[in-house]
mmCIF file of C-alpha atoms and ligand atoms in Angstrom:
data_model
loop_
_atom_site.group_PDB
_atom_site.id
_atom_site.type_symbol
_atom_site.label_atom_id
_atom_site.label_comp_id
_atom_site.label_asym_id
_atom_site.label_seq_id
_atom_site.Cartn_x
_atom_site.Cartn_y
_atom_site.Cartn_z
ATOM 1 C CA MET A 22 88.906 104.807 129.225
ATOM 2 C CA GLU A 23 92.641 105.086 129.462
ATOM 3 C CA ALA A 24 92.803 101.949 127.344
ATOM 4 C CA ALA A 25 90.760 103.640 124.621
ATOM 5 C CA ILE A 26 92.998 106.679 124.716
ATOM 6 C CA ALA A 27 96.140 104.568 124.696
ATOM 7 C CA ALA A 28 94.801 102.508 121.807
ATOM 8 C CA GLY A 29 94.406 105.731 119.843
ATOM 9 C CA ARG A 30 90.678 105.210 119.597
ATOM 10 C CA LEU A 31 89.759 108.383 121.477
ATOM 11 C CA LEU A 32 91.057 111.880 120.836
ATOM 12 C CA ALA A 33 89.638 114.185 123.516
ATOM 13 C CA LEU A 34 89.721 117.805 122.348
ATOM 14 C CA LYS A 35 89.019 121.168 123.955
ATOM 15 C CA ASP A 36 85.659 121.916 122.376
ATOM 16 C CA ALA A 37 83.403 121.293 119.391
ATOM 17 C CA ALA A 38 85.459 123.649 117.212
ATOM 18 C CA ALA A 39 88.584 121.629 117.953
ATOM 19 C CA VAL A 40 86.694 118.435 117.041
ATOM 20 C CA ALA A 41 85.630 120.051 113.761
ATOM 21 C CA ARG A 42 89.204 121.206 113.057
ATOM 22 C CA GLU A 43 90.564 117.689 113.571
ATOM 23 C CA ALA A 44 87.866 116.197 111.354
ATOM 24 C CA VAL A 45 88.713 118.784 108.667
ATOM 25 C CA ARG A 46 92.382 117.841 108.964
ATOM 26 C CA ILE A 47 91.560 114.143 108.511
ATOM 27 C CA TRP A 48 89.267 114.875 105.555
ATOM 28 C CA ALA A 49 91.814 117.166 103.858
ATOM 29 C CA ALA A 50 94.608 114.592 104.257
ATOM 30 C CA GLY A 51 92.420 111.935 102.652
ATOM 31 C CA ALA A 52 91.176 114.209 99.864
ATOM 32 C CA ARG A 53 94.725 115.221 98.922
ATOM 33 C CA ARG A 54 95.851 111.635 98.446
ATOM 34 C CA PRO A 55 96.079 110.697 94.771
ATOM 35 C CA GLY A 56 93.408 108.437 93.307
ATOM 36 C CA GLY A 57 90.211 110.167 94.299
ATOM 37 C CA PHE A 58 88.407 110.401 97.628
ATOM 38 C CA ARG A 59 85.131 108.666 98.398
ATOM 39 C CA VAL A 60 83.557 109.654 101.682
ATOM 40 C CA ALA A 61 80.259 108.830 103.376
ATOM 41 C CA ILE A 62 78.831 111.453 105.725
ATOM 42 C CA SER A 63 76.269 111.400 108.501
ATOM 43 C CA GLY A 64 73.660 113.940 109.467
ATOM 44 C CA GLY A 65 72.187 115.086 112.749
ATOM 45 C CA LYS A 66 73.287 118.257 114.544
ATOM 46 C CA THR A 67 76.942 117.530 115.299
ATOM 47 C CA PRO A 68 78.464 117.710 111.806
ATOM 48 C CA GLU A 69 77.143 121.181 110.904
ATOM 49 C CA GLY A 70 80.078 123.080 112.401
ATOM 50 C CA PHE A 71 82.480 120.676 110.720
ATOM 51 C CA PHE A 72 80.723 121.086 107.333
ATOM 52 C CA ARG A 73 80.891 124.885 107.578
ATOM 53 C CA MET A 74 84.599 124.784 108.498
ATOM 54 C CA LEU A 75 85.322 122.369 105.627
ATOM 55 C CA ALA A 76 83.514 124.674 103.190
ATOM 56 C CA SER A 77 86.228 127.297 103.750
ATOM 57 C CA LEU A 78 88.819 124.983 102.112
ATOM 58 C CA GLN A 79 88.026 125.943 98.526
ATOM 59 C CA ASP A 80 91.364 124.601 97.273
ATOM 60 C CA LEU A 81 90.778 120.979 98.246
ATOM 61 C CA PRO A 82 90.540 118.627 95.218
ATOM 62 C CA TRP A 83 86.739 118.810 95.132
ATOM 63 C CA PRO A 84 86.545 117.574 91.485
ATOM 64 C CA THR A 85 87.979 114.207 92.632
ATOM 65 C CA THR A 86 85.933 113.976 95.824
ATOM 66 C CA GLU A 87 82.752 111.886 95.810
ATOM 67 C CA ILE A 88 80.178 112.321 98.549
ATOM 68 C CA PHE A 89 77.865 109.541 99.734
ATOM 69 C CA TRP A 90 75.602 109.301 102.766
ATOM 70 C CA VAL A 91 75.826 107.002 105.778
ATOM 71 C CA ASP A 92 72.108 107.343 106.321
ATOM 72 C CA GLU A 93 69.093 109.490 105.533
ATOM 73 C CA ARG A 94 65.724 110.315 106.939
ATOM 74 C CA HIS A 95 63.032 109.278 104.428
ATOM 75 C CA VAL A 96 61.895 112.815 103.726
ATOM 76 C CA PRO A 97 62.107 115.051 100.626
ATOM 77 C CA PRO A 98 65.588 116.433 99.873
ATOM 78 C CA ASP A 99 64.505 119.972 100.791
ATOM 79 C CA HIS A 100 62.996 118.901 104.139
ATOM 80 C CA ALA A 101 64.555 120.529 107.212
ATOM 81 C CA ALA A 102 65.286 117.068 108.675
ATOM 82 C CA SER A 103 67.078 115.815 105.551
ATOM 83 C CA ASN A 104 70.754 114.988 106.024
ATOM 84 C CA TYR A 105 71.268 115.894 102.369
ATOM 85 C CA HIS A 106 69.605 119.284 102.975
ATOM 86 C CA LEU A 107 71.977 119.939 105.889
ATOM 87 C CA ALA A 108 75.083 119.002 103.905
ATOM 88 C CA ARG A 109 74.015 121.138 100.936
ATOM 89 C CA ALA A 110 73.277 124.186 103.060
ATOM 90 C CA ALA A 111 76.445 123.937 105.189
ATOM 91 C CA LEU A 112 78.944 122.576 102.675
ATOM 92 C CA LEU A 113 78.039 121.351 99.204
ATOM 93 C CA ASP A 114 76.492 124.556 97.879
ATOM 94 C CA HIS A 115 79.673 126.420 98.880
ATOM 95 C CA VAL A 116 82.466 124.323 97.338
ATOM 96 C CA PRO A 117 83.372 123.609 93.681
ATOM 97 C CA ILE A 118 82.297 119.968 93.741
ATOM 98 C CA PRO A 119 80.654 118.679 90.548
ATOM 99 C CA LYS A 120 76.984 117.823 91.085
ATOM 100 C CA SER A 121 77.745 114.431 89.518
ATOM 101 C CA ASN A 122 80.026 113.685 92.493
ATOM 102 C CA ILE A 123 77.205 114.084 95.010
ATOM 103 C CA HIS A 124 75.181 110.919 95.655
ATOM 104 C CA PRO A 125 72.287 111.511 98.042
ATOM 105 C CA MET A 126 70.182 108.592 99.208
ATOM 106 C CA PRO A 127 66.923 108.563 97.186
ATOM 107 C CA THR A 128 63.778 109.255 99.221
ATOM 108 C CA GLY A 129 61.244 109.678 96.419
ATOM 109 C CA SER A 130 59.579 106.276 96.568
ATOM 110 C CA SER A 131 56.594 105.647 98.830
ATOM 111 C CA ASP A 132 58.498 102.512 99.925
ATOM 112 C CA PRO A 133 61.802 103.160 101.766
ATOM 113 C CA LYS A 134 62.857 99.564 101.021
ATOM 114 C CA SER A 135 62.760 100.357 97.298
ATOM 115 C CA ASP A 136 64.877 103.478 97.794
ATOM 116 C CA ALA A 137 67.348 101.453 99.870
ATOM 117 C CA GLN A 138 67.646 98.936 97.043
ATOM 118 C CA ASP A 139 68.184 101.728 94.517
ATOM 119 C CA TYR A 140 70.999 103.202 96.602
ATOM 120 C CA GLU A 141 72.592 99.791 96.900
ATOM 121 C CA VAL A 142 72.478 99.463 93.090
ATOM 122 C CA LEU A 143 74.216 102.834 92.804
ATOM 123 C CA LEU A 144 76.890 101.847 95.336
ATOM 124 C CA ARG A 145 77.501 98.478 93.639
ATOM 125 C CA ARG A 146 77.999 100.396 90.384
ATOM 126 C CA LYS A 147 80.399 102.856 92.014
ATOM 127 C CA PHE A 148 82.336 100.082 93.777
ATOM 128 C CA LEU A 149 82.031 97.712 90.812
ATOM 129 C CA GLY A 150 83.167 94.164 91.410
ATOM 130 C CA GLN A 151 83.790 94.692 95.133
ATOM 131 C CA SER A 152 82.085 92.551 97.761
ATOM 132 C CA TRP A 153 81.652 95.667 99.937
ATOM 133 C CA PRO A 154 81.938 99.436 99.366
ATOM 134 C CA SER A 155 85.441 100.647 100.246
ATOM 135 C CA PHE A 156 84.950 104.242 101.325
ATOM 136 C CA ASP A 157 88.148 106.145 102.077
ATOM 137 C CA LEU A 158 86.447 107.814 105.017
ATOM 138 C CA VAL A 159 83.167 107.398 106.862
ATOM 139 C CA LEU A 160 82.047 110.118 109.279
ATOM 140 C CA LEU A 161 79.699 108.918 111.999
ATOM 141 C CA GLY A 162 77.698 110.362 114.852
ATOM 142 C CA LEU A 163 76.690 108.759 118.134
ATOM 143 C CA GLY A 164 73.104 108.812 119.314
ATOM 144 C CA ASP A 165 72.384 109.033 123.043
ATOM 145 C CA ASP A 166 71.042 105.470 122.859
ATOM 146 C CA GLY A 167 74.250 104.219 121.254
ATOM 147 C CA HIS A 168 72.899 104.182 117.705
ATOM 148 C CA THR A 169 75.044 105.223 114.789
ATOM 149 C CA ALA A 170 74.025 105.791 111.189
ATOM 150 C CA SER A 171 70.374 104.746 111.369
ATOM 151 C CA LEU A 172 71.187 101.470 113.106
ATOM 152 C CA PHE A 173 69.304 101.376 116.354
ATOM 153 C CA PRO A 174 69.672 99.148 119.450
ATOM 154 C CA SER A 175 68.041 95.686 119.235
ATOM 155 C CA ASP A 176 67.150 96.245 115.572
ATOM 156 C CA PRO A 177 67.453 93.071 113.425
ATOM 157 C CA THR A 178 69.241 95.160 110.765
ATOM 158 C CA LEU A 179 72.292 95.054 113.064
ATOM 159 C CA GLN A 180 72.739 91.397 112.090
ATOM 160 C CA GLU A 181 72.672 92.074 108.321
ATOM 161 C CA SER A 182 75.569 90.332 106.590
ATOM 162 C CA LEU A 183 74.784 90.677 102.874
ATOM 163 C CA ARG A 184 73.028 93.942 102.069
ATOM 164 C CA TRP A 185 74.894 97.251 101.805
ATOM 165 C CA VAL A 186 71.855 99.489 102.352
ATOM 166 C CA LEU A 187 68.662 98.862 104.315
ATOM 167 C CA ALA A 188 65.493 100.651 105.303
ATOM 168 C CA THR A 189 65.133 100.949 109.061
ATOM 169 C CA ARG A 190 62.832 102.679 111.523
ATOM 170 C CA SER A 191 63.964 105.086 114.192
ATOM 171 C CA PRO A 192 62.343 104.993 117.632
ATOM 172 C CA GLN A 193 62.831 108.767 117.809
ATOM 173 C CA GLY A 194 62.115 111.586 115.382
ATOM 174 C CA ILE A 195 61.621 110.804 111.713
ATOM 175 C CA SER A 196 60.843 107.087 111.786
ATOM 176 C CA ASP A 197 61.524 105.888 108.233
ATOM 177 C CA ARG A 198 65.275 105.834 107.539
ATOM 178 C CA LEU A 199 67.784 104.493 105.014
ATOM 179 C CA THR A 200 71.158 103.350 106.310
ATOM 180 C CA LEU A 201 74.393 101.691 105.339
ATOM 181 C CA THR A 202 74.776 98.389 107.157
ATOM 182 C CA ILE A 203 77.450 97.511 109.704
ATOM 183 C CA PRO A 204 79.561 95.445 107.284
ATOM 184 C CA ALA A 205 79.286 98.162 104.622
ATOM 185 C CA LEU A 206 80.498 100.763 107.127
ATOM 186 C CA ASN A 207 83.244 98.552 108.523
ATOM 187 C CA GLN A 208 84.964 98.153 105.157
ATOM 188 C CA ALA A 209 85.889 101.850 105.131
ATOM 189 C CA SER A 210 89.599 102.646 105.363
ATOM 190 C CA LYS A 211 88.957 105.212 108.082
ATOM 191 C CA LYS A 212 85.946 105.475 110.410
ATOM 192 C CA VAL A 213 85.669 108.622 112.496
ATOM 193 C CA PHE A 214 82.995 109.489 115.068
ATOM 194 C CA LEU A 215 82.308 113.113 115.955
ATOM 195 C CA VAL A 216 80.909 113.261 119.501
ATOM 196 C CA CYS A 217 80.184 116.573 121.211
ATOM 197 C CA GLY A 218 78.244 117.765 124.221
ATOM 198 C CA SER A 219 77.648 116.629 127.780
ATOM 199 C CA GLY A 220 74.585 114.682 126.665
ATOM 200 C CA LYS A 221 76.892 112.156 125.008
ATOM 201 C CA ALA A 222 79.289 111.632 127.955
ATOM 202 C CA GLY A 223 77.486 108.598 129.363
ATOM 203 C CA ILE A 224 76.943 106.797 126.095
ATOM 204 C CA LEU A 225 80.476 107.506 124.858
ATOM 205 C CA LYS A 226 81.895 106.012 128.054
ATOM 206 C CA ALA A 227 79.688 102.928 127.562
ATOM 207 C CA VAL A 228 80.698 102.547 123.924
ATOM 208 C CA LEU A 229 84.415 102.782 124.752
ATOM 209 C CA ASP A 230 84.289 100.602 127.876
ATOM 210 C CA PRO A 231 85.776 97.201 126.965
ATOM 211 C CA GLN A 232 83.986 95.628 129.933
ATOM 212 C CA ALA A 233 80.568 96.963 128.898
ATOM 213 C CA SER A 234 78.331 94.241 127.516
ATOM 214 C CA ALA A 235 75.451 96.419 126.296
ATOM 215 C CA PRO A 236 74.820 95.613 122.621
ATOM 216 C CA LEU A 237 75.284 99.187 121.401
ATOM 217 C CA PRO A 238 75.316 99.601 117.602
ATOM 218 C CA ALA A 239 78.251 102.039 117.722
ATOM 219 C CA ARG A 240 80.353 99.302 119.350
ATOM 220 C CA LEU A 241 79.951 97.229 116.193
ATOM 221 C CA ILE A 242 82.001 99.723 114.181
ATOM 222 C CA THR A 243 85.518 98.301 114.205
ATOM 223 C CA GLY A 244 88.718 100.295 114.556
ATOM 224 C CA ALA A 245 87.025 103.674 114.691
ATOM 225 C CA LEU A 246 88.562 106.907 115.951
ATOM 226 C CA PHE A 247 86.339 108.913 118.316
ATOM 227 C CA LEU A 248 86.852 112.674 118.201
ATOM 228 C CA ALA A 249 85.205 114.030 121.345
ATOM 229 C CA ASP A 250 85.054 117.416 123.021
ATOM 230 C CA ARG A 251 85.679 118.011 126.726
ATOM 231 C CA GLU A 252 81.959 117.850 127.512
ATOM 232 C CA ALA A 253 81.502 114.430 125.913
ATOM 233 C CA ALA A 254 84.722 113.049 127.413
ATOM 234 C CA PRO A 255 85.166 114.872 130.757
ATOM 235 C CA TRP A 256 87.158 111.943 132.127
ATOM 236 C CA ALA A 257 89.807 112.137 129.426
ATOM 237 C CA SER A 258 92.713 114.564 129.389
ATOM 238 C CA GLN A 259 92.365 116.930 126.438
ATOM 239 C CA ALA A 260 94.841 116.754 123.585
HETATM 240 C C1 LIG B 329 71.089 110.934 111.661
HETATM 241 C C2 LIG B 329 72.520 110.563 111.897
HETATM 242 C C3 LIG B 329 72.644 109.902 113.238
HETATM 243 C C4 LIG B 329 73.379 110.915 114.088
HETATM 244 C C5 LIG B 329 73.247 110.640 115.556
HETATM 245 C C6 LIG B 329 73.840 111.788 116.372
HETATM 246 O O1 LIG B 329 70.591 110.788 110.551
HETATM 247 O O2 LIG B 329 70.502 111.458 112.635
HETATM 248 O O3 LIG B 329 73.200 110.031 110.942
HETATM 249 O O4 LIG B 329 73.310 108.693 113.280
HETATM 250 O O5 LIG B 329 74.747 110.910 113.698
HETATM 251 O O6 LIG B 329 71.860 110.508 115.857
HETATM 252 O O7 LIG B 329 73.075 112.930 116.057
HETATM 253 P P1 LIG B 329 73.450 114.381 116.656
HETATM 254 O O8 LIG B 329 74.706 114.792 115.977
HETATM 255 O O9 LIG B 329 72.257 115.241 116.273
HETATM 256 O O10 LIG B 329 73.607 114.204 118.147
#
């Protein structure tokens, strides 16, 4: 673990609020850079505190910030399990971001594969002429089975090398999902995991352990920074 800390891959912080503050700092620094800011966000429980803290920064350049999703549950946009619903309630409805800058993953088709293709068409239009989307920042979570986005252990979608967006199925909770693929995520300039809570301590240690051989999806994300609270990284000295 010391290697991960030394390599600057793990920042162990006091608590979930400190993790949220650091993520807000990273977001704000990226958003304030000239040239626009394109960020892909995850869902789940962890990011809510971060979203609410970010919503207090009304003076960020929201008109030049574009929001995309890392993944989505294939449910209606007003469903309680929707990642879009979470982000709207905790952040997007509270900041002056143009609606045209918000790009939720479509979930209206009866076929998730069709929605995944539609989102890929949108991304290829937004990142026109690029072989992969080049997000400025991607915010990721870590599942207790080592999944990230909606890329689950032993799933063939982990080997995808051409598509930007795929439909996948989760072994837990809402089964039908849409997700960015590993290569699409890895092209981002900055990849940041938010990992909080004692329930993540074991899996975080496994993901960061260079000797570990378990094929965990989160290990496929290259050059990522892990922001973890004391409970998720009890073995690391807090910053
Ligand atoms: C999702 C997320 C998923 C999440 C992890 C961690 O749609 O659920 O994108 O990848 O980040 O499952 O979820 P928690 O933050 O709820 O632990």
